[in-house]
């Protein structure tokens, strides 16, 4: 039986530096090392405060209103070969992370919903043809 490469999409609220983030990054890198195409969508990833595997790849902070171009696929191929991850930041335009240091979980959930709506409407998710999803959320 031949090995079938999969397209796996991760959803994570904030790719900072922490235990949950390390777990997500390690799982994504492990799957990528097995030959799968891995894409991580997040509503926040600060390049100065994240793990190297998330920083060195295609850290895209732009808001896409159209489908992915062929250039993005070329970048994704280079990322797979270099061992770093394709991290795409979406859903960070409408809601702040907190208001006066409060309501962090509420705004994280709203930002995540915004992320899902943004990638659905842009067609970005459909272009990836994902076989599997890995969804990580904050406990409320």
PDB file of C-alpha atoms in Angstrom:
ATOM      1  CA  UNK A   1       0.000   0.000   0.000  1.00  0.00           C
ATOM      2  CA  UNK A   2       1.485   3.338  -1.061  1.00  0.00           C
ATOM      3  CA  UNK A   3       1.867   6.170   1.417  1.00  0.00           C
ATOM      4  CA  UNK A   4      -0.658   8.914   0.726  1.00  0.00           C
ATOM      5  CA  UNK A   5       0.412  12.452   1.582  1.00  0.00           C
ATOM      6  CA  UNK A   6      -2.284  14.420   3.378  1.00  0.00           C
ATOM      7  CA  UNK A   7      -3.047  18.095   3.726  1.00  0.00           C
ATOM      8  CA  UNK A   8      -3.449  18.879   7.432  1.00  0.00           C
ATOM      9  CA  UNK A   9      -4.681  22.207   8.766  1.00  0.00           C
ATOM     10  CA  UNK A  10      -4.058  23.316  12.335  1.00  0.00           C
ATOM     11  CA  UNK A  11      -6.119  26.021  14.061  1.00  0.00           C
ATOM     12  CA  UNK A  12      -4.502  27.564  17.136  1.00  0.00           C
ATOM     13  CA  UNK A  13      -5.589  30.816  18.851  1.00  0.00           C
ATOM     14  CA  UNK A  14      -2.145  32.284  19.654  1.00  0.00           C
ATOM     15  CA  UNK A  15       1.256  30.927  18.634  1.00  0.00           C
ATOM     16  CA  UNK A  16       3.348  32.409  21.429  1.00  0.00           C
ATOM     17  CA  UNK A  17       5.811  30.507  23.589  1.00  0.00           C
ATOM     18  CA  UNK A  18       4.188  28.018  25.926  1.00  0.00           C
ATOM     19  CA  UNK A  19       3.428  24.362  26.497  1.00  0.00           C
ATOM     20  CA  UNK A  20       0.359  24.152  24.262  1.00  0.00           C
ATOM     21  CA  UNK A  21       2.171  26.017  21.504  1.00  0.00           C
ATOM     22  CA  UNK A  22       5.164  23.663  21.778  1.00  0.00           C
ATOM     23  CA  UNK A  23       2.811  20.679  21.477  1.00  0.00           C
ATOM     24  CA  UNK A  24       1.123  22.142  18.374  1.00  0.00           C
ATOM     25  CA  UNK A  25       4.469  23.035  16.748  1.00  0.00           C
ATOM     26  CA  UNK A  26       5.953  19.591  17.495  1.00  0.00           C
ATOM     27  CA  UNK A  27       2.875  17.805  16.115  1.00  0.00           C
ATOM     28  CA  UNK A  28       2.913  19.966  12.971  1.00  0.00           C
ATOM     29  CA  UNK A  29       6.652  19.484  12.386  1.00  0.00           C
ATOM     30  CA  UNK A  30       6.327  15.730  12.979  1.00  0.00           C
ATOM     31  CA  UNK A  31       3.521  15.436  10.426  1.00  0.00           C
ATOM     32  CA  UNK A  32       5.444  17.586   7.964  1.00  0.00           C
ATOM     33  CA  UNK A  33       8.545  15.409   8.411  1.00  0.00           C
ATOM     34  CA  UNK A  34       6.394  12.416   7.444  1.00  0.00           C
ATOM     35  CA  UNK A  35       5.717  14.138   4.113  1.00  0.00           C
ATOM     36  CA  UNK A  36       2.354  15.758   4.799  1.00  0.00           C
ATOM     37  CA  UNK A  37       1.485  19.338   3.812  1.00  0.00           C
ATOM     38  CA  UNK A  38       0.864  21.222   7.074  1.00  0.00           C
ATOM     39  CA  UNK A  39      -0.649  24.692   7.398  1.00  0.00           C
ATOM     40  CA  UNK A  40      -1.252  26.486  10.692  1.00  0.00           C
ATOM     41  CA  UNK A  41      -3.893  29.197  10.947  1.00  0.00           C
ATOM     42  CA  UNK A  42      -3.777  31.461  13.987  1.00  0.00           C
ATOM     43  CA  UNK A  43      -5.170  34.834  14.958  1.00  0.00           C
ATOM     44  CA  UNK A  44      -1.891  35.912  16.590  1.00  0.00           C
ATOM     45  CA  UNK A  45       1.786  35.102  16.090  1.00  0.00           C
ATOM     46  CA  UNK A  46       4.413  37.646  17.123  1.00  0.00           C
ATOM     47  CA  UNK A  47       7.654  36.874  15.225  1.00  0.00           C
ATOM     48  CA  UNK A  48       9.651  38.194  18.200  1.00  0.00           C
ATOM     49  CA  UNK A  49       7.857  35.884  20.665  1.00  0.00           C
ATOM     50  CA  UNK A  50       7.283  32.483  19.045  1.00  0.00           C
ATOM     51  CA  UNK A  51       9.130  29.238  18.414  1.00  0.00           C
ATOM     52  CA  UNK A  52      11.676  29.150  15.582  1.00  0.00           C
ATOM     53  CA  UNK A  53       9.676  26.676  13.498  1.00  0.00           C
ATOM     54  CA  UNK A  54       6.785  29.163  13.335  1.00  0.00           C
ATOM     55  CA  UNK A  55       9.011  32.195  12.766  1.00  0.00           C
ATOM     56  CA  UNK A  56      11.294  30.931  10.003  1.00  0.00           C
ATOM     57  CA  UNK A  57       8.606  29.785   7.596  1.00  0.00           C
ATOM     58  CA  UNK A  58       5.979  31.616   5.591  1.00  0.00           C
ATOM     59  CA  UNK A  59       4.645  33.776   8.446  1.00  0.00           C
ATOM     60  CA  UNK A  60       1.911  35.581   6.553  1.00  0.00           C
ATOM     61  CA  UNK A  61       0.182  38.452   8.345  1.00  0.00           C
ATOM     62  CA  UNK A  62      -1.816  39.681   5.382  1.00  0.00           C
ATOM     63  CA  UNK A  63      -5.568  39.434   5.143  1.00  0.00           C
ATOM     64  CA  UNK A  64      -6.465  37.544   1.980  1.00  0.00           C
ATOM     65  CA  UNK A  65      -9.652  38.500   0.187  1.00  0.00           C
ATOM     66  CA  UNK A  66      -8.933  36.300  -2.814  1.00  0.00           C
ATOM     67  CA  UNK A  67      -7.745  32.744  -3.300  1.00  0.00           C
ATOM     68  CA  UNK A  68      -4.133  31.726  -2.872  1.00  0.00           C
ATOM     69  CA  UNK A  69      -1.892  32.464  -5.831  1.00  0.00           C
ATOM     70  CA  UNK A  70       0.546  30.018  -7.414  1.00  0.00           C
ATOM     71  CA  UNK A  71       3.358  31.957  -5.700  1.00  0.00           C
ATOM     72  CA  UNK A  72       1.999  30.833  -2.312  1.00  0.00           C
ATOM     73  CA  UNK A  73       2.164  27.200  -3.417  1.00  0.00           C
ATOM     74  CA  UNK A  74       5.786  27.733  -4.480  1.00  0.00           C
ATOM     75  CA  UNK A  75       6.524  29.200  -1.020  1.00  0.00           C
ATOM     76  CA  UNK A  76       4.776  26.265   0.657  1.00  0.00           C
ATOM     77  CA  UNK A  77       6.950  23.817  -1.293  1.00  0.00           C
ATOM     78  CA  UNK A  78      10.086  25.623  -0.141  1.00  0.00           C
ATOM     79  CA  UNK A  79       8.827  25.605   3.439  1.00  0.00           C
ATOM     80  CA  UNK A  80       8.229  21.847   3.390  1.00  0.00           C
ATOM     81  CA  UNK A  81      11.796  21.291   2.191  1.00  0.00           C
ATOM     82  CA  UNK A  82      13.331  23.646   4.770  1.00  0.00           C
ATOM     83  CA  UNK A  83      11.588  22.084   7.789  1.00  0.00           C
ATOM     84  CA  UNK A  84       9.820  25.241   8.933  1.00  0.00           C
ATOM     85  CA  UNK A  85       6.060  25.707   9.012  1.00  0.00           C
ATOM     86  CA  UNK A  86       3.516  27.551   6.896  1.00  0.00           C
ATOM     87  CA  UNK A  87       1.906  29.810   9.523  1.00  0.00           C
ATOM     88  CA  UNK A  88      -0.909  32.110   8.411  1.00  0.00           C
ATOM     89  CA  UNK A  89      -2.231  34.845  10.677  1.00  0.00           C
ATOM     90  CA  UNK A  90      -5.856  35.769  10.020  1.00  0.00           C
ATOM     91  CA  UNK A  91      -8.766  37.075  12.064  1.00  0.00           C
ATOM     92  CA  UNK A  92      -6.857  39.703  13.980  1.00  0.00           C
ATOM     93  CA  UNK A  93      -8.463  42.795  12.476  1.00  0.00           C
ATOM     94  CA  UNK A  94     -11.815  43.256  14.240  1.00  0.00           C
ATOM     95  CA  UNK A  95     -11.260  42.329  17.873  1.00  0.00           C
ATOM     96  CA  UNK A  96      -8.534  43.302  20.363  1.00  0.00           C
ATOM     97  CA  UNK A  97      -6.891  40.606  22.460  1.00  0.00           C
ATOM     98  CA  UNK A  98      -8.266  42.206  25.649  1.00  0.00           C
ATOM     99  CA  UNK A  99     -10.080  45.307  26.880  1.00  0.00           C
ATOM    100  CA  UNK A 100      -8.382  46.827  29.919  1.00  0.00           C
ATOM    101  CA  UNK A 101      -6.702  43.464  30.519  1.00  0.00           C
ATOM    102  CA  UNK A 102     -10.046  41.664  30.737  1.00  0.00           C
ATOM    103  CA  UNK A 103     -12.233  39.387  28.587  1.00  0.00           C
ATOM    104  CA  UNK A 104      -9.251  37.570  27.041  1.00  0.00           C
ATOM    105  CA  UNK A 105     -11.097  34.282  26.437  1.00  0.00           C
ATOM    106  CA  UNK A 106     -14.159  36.030  24.991  1.00  0.00           C
ATOM    107  CA  UNK A 107     -12.033  38.015  22.541  1.00  0.00           C
ATOM    108  CA  UNK A 108      -9.928  34.945  21.704  1.00  0.00           C
ATOM    109  CA  UNK A 109     -13.094  33.073  20.737  1.00  0.00           C
ATOM    110  CA  UNK A 110     -14.337  36.040  18.666  1.00  0.00           C
ATOM    111  CA  UNK A 111     -10.941  36.346  16.945  1.00  0.00           C
ATOM    112  CA  UNK A 112     -11.006  32.618  16.163  1.00  0.00           C
ATOM    113  CA  UNK A 113     -14.494  32.891  14.665  1.00  0.00           C
ATOM    114  CA  UNK A 114     -13.239  35.840  12.603  1.00  0.00           C
ATOM    115  CA  UNK A 115     -10.286  33.708  11.450  1.00  0.00           C
ATOM    116  CA  UNK A 116     -12.615  30.903  10.317  1.00  0.00           C
ATOM    117  CA  UNK A 117     -14.946  33.275   8.485  1.00  0.00           C
ATOM    118  CA  UNK A 118     -11.997  35.068   6.808  1.00  0.00           C
ATOM    119  CA  UNK A 119     -10.389  31.900   5.433  1.00  0.00           C
ATOM    120  CA  UNK A 120     -13.740  30.491   4.356  1.00  0.00           C
ATOM    121  CA  UNK A 121     -14.839  33.624   2.479  1.00  0.00           C
ATOM    122  CA  UNK A 122     -11.446  34.098   0.843  1.00  0.00           C
ATOM    123  CA  UNK A 123     -11.447  30.524  -0.465  1.00  0.00           C
ATOM    124  CA  UNK A 124      -8.053  29.957   1.152  1.00  0.00           C
ATOM    125  CA  UNK A 125      -9.172  26.841   3.025  1.00  0.00           C
ATOM    126  CA  UNK A 126     -10.799  25.309  -0.057  1.00  0.00           C
ATOM    127  CA  UNK A 127      -7.576  25.713  -2.045  1.00  0.00           C
ATOM    128  CA  UNK A 128      -5.647  23.695   0.558  1.00  0.00           C
ATOM    129  CA  UNK A 129      -8.025  20.697   0.197  1.00  0.00           C
ATOM    130  CA  UNK A 130      -7.446  19.580   3.806  1.00  0.00           C
ATOM    131  CA  UNK A 131      -7.846  15.909   4.719  1.00  0.00           C
ATOM    132  CA  UNK A 132      -7.674  16.550   8.475  1.00  0.00           C
ATOM    133  CA  UNK A 133      -8.065  19.366  10.979  1.00  0.00           C
ATOM    134  CA  UNK A 134      -6.346  19.840  14.315  1.00  0.00           C
ATOM    135  CA  UNK A 135      -8.283  22.372  16.414  1.00  0.00           C
ATOM    136  CA  UNK A 136      -6.849  23.802  19.623  1.00  0.00           C
ATOM    137  CA  UNK A 137      -8.936  26.159  21.755  1.00  0.00           C
ATOM    138  CA  UNK A 138      -8.720  27.867  25.125  1.00  0.00           C
ATOM    139  CA  UNK A 139     -10.710  26.391  27.968  1.00  0.00           C
ATOM    140  CA  UNK A 140     -13.506  28.733  28.956  1.00  0.00           C
TER     141      UNK A 140
END
